[in-house]
Amino acid sequence: MTHRFRVSVSRKPGLSDPEGTTTLKALQDLGFTDVSHVAFGRTIDVDLEAASGDDARLALEAMCQKLLANPVIESYTIEERP
Amino acid sequence: MTHRFRVSVSRKPGLSDPEGTTTLKALQDLGFTDVSHVAFGRTIDVDLEAASGDDARLALEAMCQKLLANPVIESYTIEERP
Protein backbone atom coordinates (compact mmCIF):
# COMPACT_ATOMS: atom_id res chain seq x y z
CA MET A 1 0.00 0.00 0.00
CA THR A 2 1.24 3.49 -0.82
CA HIS A 3 1.72 5.84 2.11
CA ARG A 4 2.03 9.54 1.55
CA PHE A 5 4.00 11.65 3.99
CA ARG A 6 5.15 15.22 4.34
CA VAL A 7 8.42 15.97 6.12
CA SER A 8 8.74 19.57 7.35
CA VAL A 9 12.30 20.65 8.03
CA SER A 10 13.25 23.82 9.88
CA ARG A 11 16.38 25.20 11.47
CA LYS A 12 16.77 24.68 15.18
CA PRO A 13 15.96 27.79 17.24
CA GLY A 14 18.85 30.19 17.69
CA LEU A 15 20.52 29.40 14.38
CA SER A 16 20.72 32.21 11.89
CA ASP A 17 18.28 32.17 8.96
CA PRO A 18 19.69 34.49 6.27
CA GLU A 19 16.75 33.88 3.91
CA GLY A 20 14.32 34.83 6.66
CA THR A 21 16.24 37.96 7.64
CA THR A 22 16.53 39.13 4.03
CA THR A 23 12.86 38.46 3.31
CA LEU A 24 11.78 40.30 6.46
CA LYS A 25 13.72 43.35 5.30
CA ALA A 26 12.32 43.08 1.76
CA LEU A 27 8.74 42.86 3.06
CA GLN A 28 9.26 45.93 5.22
CA ASP A 29 10.77 47.79 2.26
CA LEU A 30 7.65 46.88 0.26
CA GLY A 31 5.53 48.56 2.92
CA PHE A 32 4.57 45.55 5.03
CA THR A 33 5.88 47.22 8.16
CA ASP A 34 3.71 45.15 10.52
CA VAL A 35 5.73 42.00 9.84
CA SER A 36 7.95 41.17 12.81
CA HIS A 37 9.42 37.76 11.97
CA VAL A 38 10.05 35.57 8.94
CA ALA A 39 11.53 32.07 8.97
CA PHE A 40 12.11 29.67 6.11
CA GLY A 41 11.84 25.92 6.08
CA ARG A 42 11.31 23.23 3.49
CA THR A 43 8.84 20.44 2.93
CA ILE A 44 9.58 17.11 1.32
CA ASP A 45 6.60 15.07 0.15
CA VAL A 46 7.49 11.38 0.00
CA ASP A 47 5.33 8.54 -1.34
CA LEU A 48 6.43 5.04 -0.44
CA GLU A 49 5.20 1.48 -0.44
CA ALA A 50 5.03 -0.19 2.96
CA ALA A 51 3.09 -2.98 4.65
CA SER A 52 1.88 -0.66 7.40
CA GLY A 53 1.91 2.98 8.39
CA ASP A 54 4.33 2.18 11.21
CA ASP A 55 6.79 0.53 8.80
CA ALA A 56 6.53 3.52 6.50
CA ARG A 57 7.17 5.94 9.33
CA LEU A 58 10.24 3.99 10.49
CA ALA A 59 11.66 4.03 6.96
CA LEU A 60 10.99 7.73 6.67
CA GLU A 61 12.70 8.43 9.99
CA ALA A 62 15.81 6.66 8.63
CA MET A 63 15.64 8.71 5.40
CA CYS A 64 15.51 11.92 7.42
CA GLN A 65 18.53 10.96 9.49
CA LYS A 66 20.54 9.85 6.45
CA LEU A 67 19.60 12.32 3.75
CA LEU A 68 16.55 14.53 4.05
CA ALA A 69 17.58 16.62 7.06
CA ASN A 70 20.73 17.60 8.86
CA PRO A 71 19.93 16.55 12.45
CA VAL A 72 22.78 18.66 13.81
CA ILE A 73 21.22 21.98 12.83
CA GLU A 74 17.70 21.07 11.72
CA SER A 75 14.61 19.63 13.31
CA TYR A 76 11.88 17.88 11.37
CA THR A 77 8.35 16.61 11.74
CA ILE A 78 6.76 13.78 9.81
CA GLU A 79 3.05 13.79 9.10
CA GLU A 80 0.84 11.65 6.91
CA ARG A 81 -0.77 13.39 3.94
CA PRO A 82 -4.29 12.49 2.85
CA MET B 1 -2.33 41.47 18.13
CA THR B 2 0.32 39.25 16.61
CA HIS B 3 -0.89 36.66 14.11
CA ARG B 4 1.30 33.75 13.19
CA PHE B 5 0.96 32.17 9.78
CA ARG B 6 2.65 29.51 7.73
CA VAL B 7 2.77 29.83 3.95
CA SER B 8 3.44 26.55 2.12
CA VAL B 9 4.70 26.99 -1.42
CA SER B 10 4.93 24.19 -3.96
CA ARG B 11 5.40 23.98 -7.70
CA LYS B 12 2.30 23.62 -9.79
CA PRO B 13 1.66 20.06 -10.99
CA GLY B 14 3.42 19.13 -14.20
CA LEU B 15 6.42 21.38 -13.66
CA SER B 16 9.76 19.67 -13.27
CA ASP B 17 11.21 19.39 -9.76
CA PRO B 18 14.95 18.70 -10.12
CA GLU B 19 15.51 18.56 -6.35
CA GLY B 20 12.78 15.96 -6.01
CA THR B 21 14.05 13.85 -8.89
CA THR B 22 17.61 13.90 -7.57
CA THR B 23 16.52 13.09 -4.03
CA LEU B 24 14.35 10.20 -5.23
CA LYS B 25 17.35 8.70 -7.01
CA ALA B 26 19.60 9.26 -3.97
CA LEU B 27 17.09 7.56 -1.66
CA GLN B 28 16.87 4.57 -3.98
CA ASP B 29 20.65 4.38 -4.17
CA LEU B 30 20.70 4.34 -0.35
CA GLY B 31 18.46 1.27 -0.40
CA PHE B 32 15.06 2.91 0.05
CA THR B 33 13.73 1.22 -3.06
CA ASP B 34 10.08 1.46 -1.98
CA VAL B 35 10.02 5.22 -2.47
CA SER B 36 8.07 6.15 -5.59
CA HIS B 37 7.84 9.94 -5.50
CA VAL B 38 9.60 12.90 -3.87
CA ALA B 39 8.60 16.54 -4.22
CA PHE B 40 10.11 19.62 -2.59
CA GLY B 41 8.41 22.74 -1.38
CA ARG B 42 9.15 25.52 1.06
CA THR B 43 7.47 26.98 4.09
CA ILE B 44 7.62 30.58 5.18
CA ASP B 45 6.56 31.36 8.73
CA VAL B 46 5.43 34.96 9.05
CA ASP B 47 4.46 36.80 12.23
CA LEU B 48 2.63 40.07 11.78
CA GLU B 49 0.61 42.62 13.72
CA ALA B 50 -2.95 43.10 12.54
CA ALA B 51 -6.27 44.21 13.97
CA SER B 52 -7.98 40.98 12.93
CA GLY B 53 -7.20 37.60 11.46
CA ASP B 54 -8.93 38.62 8.23
CA ASP B 55 -6.75 41.73 7.88
CA ALA B 56 -3.66 39.63 8.51
CA ARG B 57 -4.69 37.09 5.90
CA LEU B 58 -5.32 39.83 3.30
CA ALA B 59 -1.88 41.32 3.94
CA LEU B 60 -0.28 37.91 3.68
CA GLU B 61 -2.06 37.21 0.41
CA ALA B 62 -0.54 40.42 -0.99
CA MET B 63 2.92 39.42 0.29
CA CYS B 64 2.61 36.07 -1.47
CA GLN B 65 1.66 37.69 -4.76
CA LYS B 66 4.42 40.30 -4.55
CA LEU B 67 7.35 38.46 -3.02
CA LEU B 68 6.90 35.14 -1.25
CA ALA B 69 5.75 33.01 -4.16
CA ASN B 70 5.89 33.08 -7.94
CA PRO B 71 2.21 32.72 -8.86
CA VAL B 72 3.10 31.78 -12.44
CA ILE B 73 4.73 28.49 -11.51
CA GLU B 74 3.91 28.03 -7.83
CA SER B 75 0.81 27.52 -5.75
CA TYR B 76 0.61 28.33 -2.07
CA THR B 77 -1.57 27.80 0.95
CA ILE B 78 -1.83 30.06 3.97
CA GLU B 79 -2.65 28.60 7.36
CA GLU B 80 -2.61 30.05 10.85
CA ARG B 81 -0.03 28.59 13.25
CA PRO B 82 -0.84 28.09 16.91
PDB file of C-alpha atoms in Angstrom:
ATOM      1  CA  MET A   1       0.000   0.000   0.000  1.00  0.00           C
ATOM      2  CA  THR A   2       1.244   3.486  -0.821  1.00  0.00           C
ATOM      3  CA  HIS A   3       1.719   5.839   2.110  1.00  0.00           C
ATOM      4  CA  ARG A   4       2.032   9.540   1.550  1.00  0.00           C
ATOM      5  CA  PHE A   5       4.002  11.652   3.989  1.00  0.00           C
ATOM      6  CA  ARG A   6       5.150  15.218   4.340  1.00  0.00           C
ATOM      7  CA  VAL A   7       8.423  15.969   6.118  1.00  0.00           C
ATOM      8  CA  SER A   8       8.745  19.568   7.353  1.00  0.00           C
ATOM      9  CA  VAL A   9      12.302  20.646   8.030  1.00  0.00           C
ATOM     10  CA  SER A  10      13.254  23.822   9.876  1.00  0.00           C
ATOM     11  CA  ARG A  11      16.375  25.200  11.467  1.00  0.00           C
ATOM     12  CA  LYS A  12      16.766  24.677  15.182  1.00  0.00           C
ATOM     13  CA  PRO A  13      15.964  27.786  17.243  1.00  0.00           C
ATOM     14  CA  GLY A  14      18.854  30.187  17.690  1.00  0.00           C
ATOM     15  CA  LEU A  15      20.521  29.400  14.377  1.00  0.00           C
ATOM     16  CA  SER A  16      20.718  32.215  11.885  1.00  0.00           C
ATOM     17  CA  ASP A  17      18.281  32.168   8.958  1.00  0.00           C
ATOM     18  CA  PRO A  18      19.688  34.494   6.271  1.00  0.00           C
ATOM     19  CA  GLU A  19      16.748  33.882   3.906  1.00  0.00           C
ATOM     20  CA  GLY A  20      14.321  34.834   6.660  1.00  0.00           C
ATOM     21  CA  THR A  21      16.238  37.960   7.637  1.00  0.00           C
ATOM     22  CA  THR A  22      16.525  39.135   4.028  1.00  0.00           C
ATOM     23  CA  THR A  23      12.861  38.456   3.311  1.00  0.00           C
ATOM     24  CA  LEU A  24      11.781  40.301   6.461  1.00  0.00           C
ATOM     25  CA  LYS A  25      13.722  43.349   5.303  1.00  0.00           C
ATOM     26  CA  ALA A  26      12.323  43.081   1.758  1.00  0.00           C
ATOM     27  CA  LEU A  27       8.743  42.857   3.058  1.00  0.00           C
ATOM     28  CA  GLN A  28       9.262  45.929   5.217  1.00  0.00           C
ATOM     29  CA  ASP A  29      10.770  47.793   2.258  1.00  0.00           C
ATOM     30  CA  LEU A  30       7.649  46.882   0.264  1.00  0.00           C
ATOM     31  CA  GLY A  31       5.526  48.561   2.915  1.00  0.00           C
ATOM     32  CA  PHE A  32       4.573  45.553   5.031  1.00  0.00           C
ATOM     33  CA  THR A  33       5.882  47.217   8.164  1.00  0.00           C
ATOM     34  CA  ASP A  34       3.713  45.151  10.515  1.00  0.00           C
ATOM     35  CA  VAL A  35       5.726  42.004   9.844  1.00  0.00           C
ATOM     36  CA  SER A  36       7.950  41.174  12.806  1.00  0.00           C
ATOM     37  CA  HIS A  37       9.420  37.764  11.968  1.00  0.00           C
ATOM     38  CA  VAL A  38      10.047  35.572   8.936  1.00  0.00           C
ATOM     39  CA  ALA A  39      11.535  32.071   8.974  1.00  0.00           C
ATOM     40  CA  PHE A  40      12.105  29.666   6.106  1.00  0.00           C
ATOM     41  CA  GLY A  41      11.837  25.917   6.079  1.00  0.00           C
ATOM     42  CA  ARG A  42      11.312  23.229   3.492  1.00  0.00           C
ATOM     43  CA  THR A  43       8.844  20.440   2.933  1.00  0.00           C
ATOM     44  CA  ILE A  44       9.577  17.114   1.316  1.00  0.00           C
ATOM     45  CA  ASP A  45       6.605  15.067   0.150  1.00  0.00           C
ATOM     46  CA  VAL A  46       7.485  11.377  -0.003  1.00  0.00           C
ATOM     47  CA  ASP A  47       5.328   8.538  -1.336  1.00  0.00           C
ATOM     48  CA  LEU A  48       6.426   5.037  -0.440  1.00  0.00           C
ATOM     49  CA  GLU A  49       5.196   1.477  -0.442  1.00  0.00           C
ATOM     50  CA  ALA A  50       5.033  -0.194   2.960  1.00  0.00           C
ATOM     51  CA  ALA A  51       3.091  -2.976   4.646  1.00  0.00           C
ATOM     52  CA  SER A  52       1.877  -0.661   7.397  1.00  0.00           C
ATOM     53  CA  GLY A  53       1.907   2.977   8.395  1.00  0.00           C
ATOM     54  CA  ASP A  54       4.335   2.183  11.213  1.00  0.00           C
ATOM     55  CA  ASP A  55       6.788   0.529   8.796  1.00  0.00           C
ATOM     56  CA  ALA A  56       6.527   3.524   6.496  1.00  0.00           C
ATOM     57  CA  ARG A  57       7.172   5.943   9.334  1.00  0.00           C
ATOM     58  CA  LEU A  58      10.243   3.988  10.488  1.00  0.00           C
ATOM     59  CA  ALA A  59      11.662   4.026   6.958  1.00  0.00           C
ATOM     60  CA  LEU A  60      10.992   7.734   6.669  1.00  0.00           C
ATOM     61  CA  GLU A  61      12.696   8.425   9.991  1.00  0.00           C
ATOM     62  CA  ALA A  62      15.807   6.658   8.629  1.00  0.00           C
ATOM     63  CA  MET A  63      15.641   8.709   5.400  1.00  0.00           C
ATOM     64  CA  CYS A  64      15.511  11.923   7.422  1.00  0.00           C
ATOM     65  CA  GLN A  65      18.531  10.958   9.487  1.00  0.00           C
ATOM     66  CA  LYS A  66      20.539   9.847   6.447  1.00  0.00           C
ATOM     67  CA  LEU A  67      19.600  12.318   3.748  1.00  0.00           C
ATOM     68  CA  LEU A  68      16.545  14.535   4.048  1.00  0.00           C
ATOM     69  CA  ALA A  69      17.578  16.615   7.056  1.00  0.00           C
ATOM     70  CA  ASN A  70      20.734  17.600   8.865  1.00  0.00           C
ATOM     71  CA  PRO A  71      19.934  16.548  12.450  1.00  0.00           C
ATOM     72  CA  VAL A  72      22.781  18.663  13.809  1.00  0.00           C
ATOM     73  CA  ILE A  73      21.216  21.980  12.829  1.00  0.00           C
ATOM     74  CA  GLU A  74      17.705  21.072  11.719  1.00  0.00           C
ATOM     75  CA  SER A  75      14.613  19.630  13.314  1.00  0.00           C
ATOM     76  CA  TYR A  76      11.876  17.881  11.371  1.00  0.00           C
ATOM     77  CA  THR A  77       8.353  16.613  11.742  1.00  0.00           C
ATOM     78  CA  ILE A  78       6.763  13.776   9.810  1.00  0.00           C
ATOM     79  CA  GLU A  79       3.055  13.791   9.104  1.00  0.00           C
ATOM     80  CA  GLU A  80       0.840  11.655   6.908  1.00  0.00           C
ATOM     81  CA  ARG A  81      -0.775  13.393   3.939  1.00  0.00           C
ATOM     82  CA  PRO A  82      -4.294  12.492   2.847  1.00  0.00           C
TER      83      PRO A  82
ATOM     84  CA  MET B   1      -2.326  41.472  18.129  1.00  0.00           C
ATOM     85  CA  THR B   2       0.319  39.247  16.612  1.00  0.00           C
ATOM     86  CA  HIS B   3      -0.889  36.663  14.113  1.00  0.00           C
ATOM     87  CA  ARG B   4       1.297  33.754  13.191  1.00  0.00           C
ATOM     88  CA  PHE B   5       0.961  32.172   9.779  1.00  0.00           C
ATOM     89  CA  ARG B   6       2.654  29.509   7.727  1.00  0.00           C
ATOM     90  CA  VAL B   7       2.766  29.833   3.947  1.00  0.00           C
ATOM     91  CA  SER B   8       3.435  26.552   2.121  1.00  0.00           C
ATOM     92  CA  VAL B   9       4.700  26.994  -1.417  1.00  0.00           C
ATOM     93  CA  SER B  10       4.934  24.193  -3.960  1.00  0.00           C
ATOM     94  CA  ARG B  11       5.399  23.976  -7.697  1.00  0.00           C
ATOM     95  CA  LYS B  12       2.299  23.616  -9.788  1.00  0.00           C
ATOM     96  CA  PRO B  13       1.658  20.061 -10.992  1.00  0.00           C
ATOM     97  CA  GLY B  14       3.424  19.128 -14.200  1.00  0.00           C
ATOM     98  CA  LEU B  15       6.418  21.384 -13.655  1.00  0.00           C
ATOM     99  CA  SER B  16       9.758  19.670 -13.266  1.00  0.00           C
ATOM    100  CA  ASP B  17      11.215  19.387  -9.758  1.00  0.00           C
ATOM    101  CA  PRO B  18      14.954  18.697 -10.119  1.00  0.00           C
ATOM    102  CA  GLU B  19      15.512  18.559  -6.346  1.00  0.00           C
ATOM    103  CA  GLY B  20      12.779  15.962  -6.014  1.00  0.00           C
ATOM    104  CA  THR B  21      14.051  13.849  -8.891  1.00  0.00           C
ATOM    105  CA  THR B  22      17.611  13.898  -7.572  1.00  0.00           C
ATOM    106  CA  THR B  23      16.516  13.091  -4.025  1.00  0.00           C
ATOM    107  CA  LEU B  24      14.347  10.200  -5.232  1.00  0.00           C
ATOM    108  CA  LYS B  25      17.352   8.703  -7.009  1.00  0.00           C
ATOM    109  CA  ALA B  26      19.597   9.262  -3.973  1.00  0.00           C
ATOM    110  CA  LEU B  27      17.091   7.560  -1.659  1.00  0.00           C
ATOM    111  CA  GLN B  28      16.866   4.566  -3.977  1.00  0.00           C
ATOM    112  CA  ASP B  29      20.654   4.385  -4.172  1.00  0.00           C
ATOM    113  CA  LEU B  30      20.701   4.340  -0.355  1.00  0.00           C
ATOM    114  CA  GLY B  31      18.460   1.269  -0.403  1.00  0.00           C
ATOM    115  CA  PHE B  32      15.059   2.913   0.053  1.00  0.00           C
ATOM    116  CA  THR B  33      13.726   1.222  -3.062  1.00  0.00           C
ATOM    117  CA  ASP B  34      10.076   1.464  -1.978  1.00  0.00           C
ATOM    118  CA  VAL B  35      10.017   5.225  -2.469  1.00  0.00           C
ATOM    119  CA  SER B  36       8.074   6.146  -5.594  1.00  0.00           C
ATOM    120  CA  HIS B  37       7.836   9.936  -5.502  1.00  0.00           C
ATOM    121  CA  VAL B  38       9.601  12.896  -3.873  1.00  0.00           C
ATOM    122  CA  ALA B  39       8.598  16.541  -4.219  1.00  0.00           C
ATOM    123  CA  PHE B  40      10.109  19.617  -2.588  1.00  0.00           C
ATOM    124  CA  GLY B  41       8.408  22.744  -1.378  1.00  0.00           C
ATOM    125  CA  ARG B  42       9.155  25.518   1.058  1.00  0.00           C
ATOM    126  CA  THR B  43       7.474  26.975   4.091  1.00  0.00           C
ATOM    127  CA  ILE B  44       7.624  30.581   5.179  1.00  0.00           C
ATOM    128  CA  ASP B  45       6.562  31.357   8.729  1.00  0.00           C
ATOM    129  CA  VAL B  46       5.427  34.957   9.048  1.00  0.00           C
ATOM    130  CA  ASP B  47       4.464  36.796  12.231  1.00  0.00           C
ATOM    131  CA  LEU B  48       2.632  40.073  11.780  1.00  0.00           C
ATOM    132  CA  GLU B  49       0.611  42.615  13.715  1.00  0.00           C
ATOM    133  CA  ALA B  50      -2.953  43.100  12.537  1.00  0.00           C
ATOM    134  CA  ALA B  51      -6.268  44.213  13.968  1.00  0.00           C
ATOM    135  CA  SER B  52      -7.975  40.980  12.934  1.00  0.00           C
ATOM    136  CA  GLY B  53      -7.203  37.604  11.459  1.00  0.00           C
ATOM    137  CA  ASP B  54      -8.930  38.623   8.232  1.00  0.00           C
ATOM    138  CA  ASP B  55      -6.748  41.735   7.879  1.00  0.00           C
ATOM    139  CA  ALA B  56      -3.658  39.626   8.509  1.00  0.00           C
ATOM    140  CA  ARG B  57      -4.688  37.091   5.900  1.00  0.00           C
ATOM    141  CA  LEU B  58      -5.317  39.827   3.299  1.00  0.00           C
ATOM    142  CA  ALA B  59      -1.885  41.322   3.942  1.00  0.00           C
ATOM    143  CA  LEU B  60      -0.282  37.906   3.682  1.00  0.00           C
ATOM    144  CA  GLU B  61      -2.058  37.207   0.406  1.00  0.00           C
ATOM    145  CA  ALA B  62      -0.540  40.424  -0.991  1.00  0.00           C
ATOM    146  CA  MET B  63       2.919  39.421   0.294  1.00  0.00           C
ATOM    147  CA  CYS B  64       2.615  36.067  -1.471  1.00  0.00           C
ATOM    148  CA  GLN B  65       1.660  37.686  -4.763  1.00  0.00           C
ATOM    149  CA  LYS B  66       4.416  40.297  -4.545  1.00  0.00           C
ATOM    150  CA  LEU B  67       7.347  38.461  -3.025  1.00  0.00           C
ATOM    151  CA  LEU B  68       6.904  35.139  -1.247  1.00  0.00           C
ATOM    152  CA  ALA B  69       5.750  33.012  -4.165  1.00  0.00           C
ATOM    153  CA  ASN B  70       5.886  33.080  -7.936  1.00  0.00           C
ATOM    154  CA  PRO B  71       2.208  32.723  -8.864  1.00  0.00           C
ATOM    155  CA  VAL B  72       3.098  31.782 -12.442  1.00  0.00           C
ATOM    156  CA  ILE B  73       4.727  28.489 -11.509  1.00  0.00           C
ATOM    157  CA  GLU B  74       3.914  28.033  -7.829  1.00  0.00           C
ATOM    158  CA  SER B  75       0.815  27.522  -5.755  1.00  0.00           C
ATOM    159  CA  TYR B  76       0.608  28.331  -2.067  1.00  0.00           C
ATOM    160  CA  THR B  77      -1.572  27.801   0.948  1.00  0.00           C
ATOM    161  CA  ILE B  78      -1.834  30.062   3.973  1.00  0.00           C
ATOM    162  CA  GLU B  79      -2.648  28.602   7.365  1.00  0.00           C
ATOM    163  CA  GLU B  80      -2.615  30.047  10.854  1.00  0.00           C
ATOM    164  CA  ARG B  81      -0.033  28.593  13.247  1.00  0.00           C
ATOM    165  CA  PRO B  82      -0.841  28.092  16.913  1.00  0.00           C
TER     166      PRO B  82
END
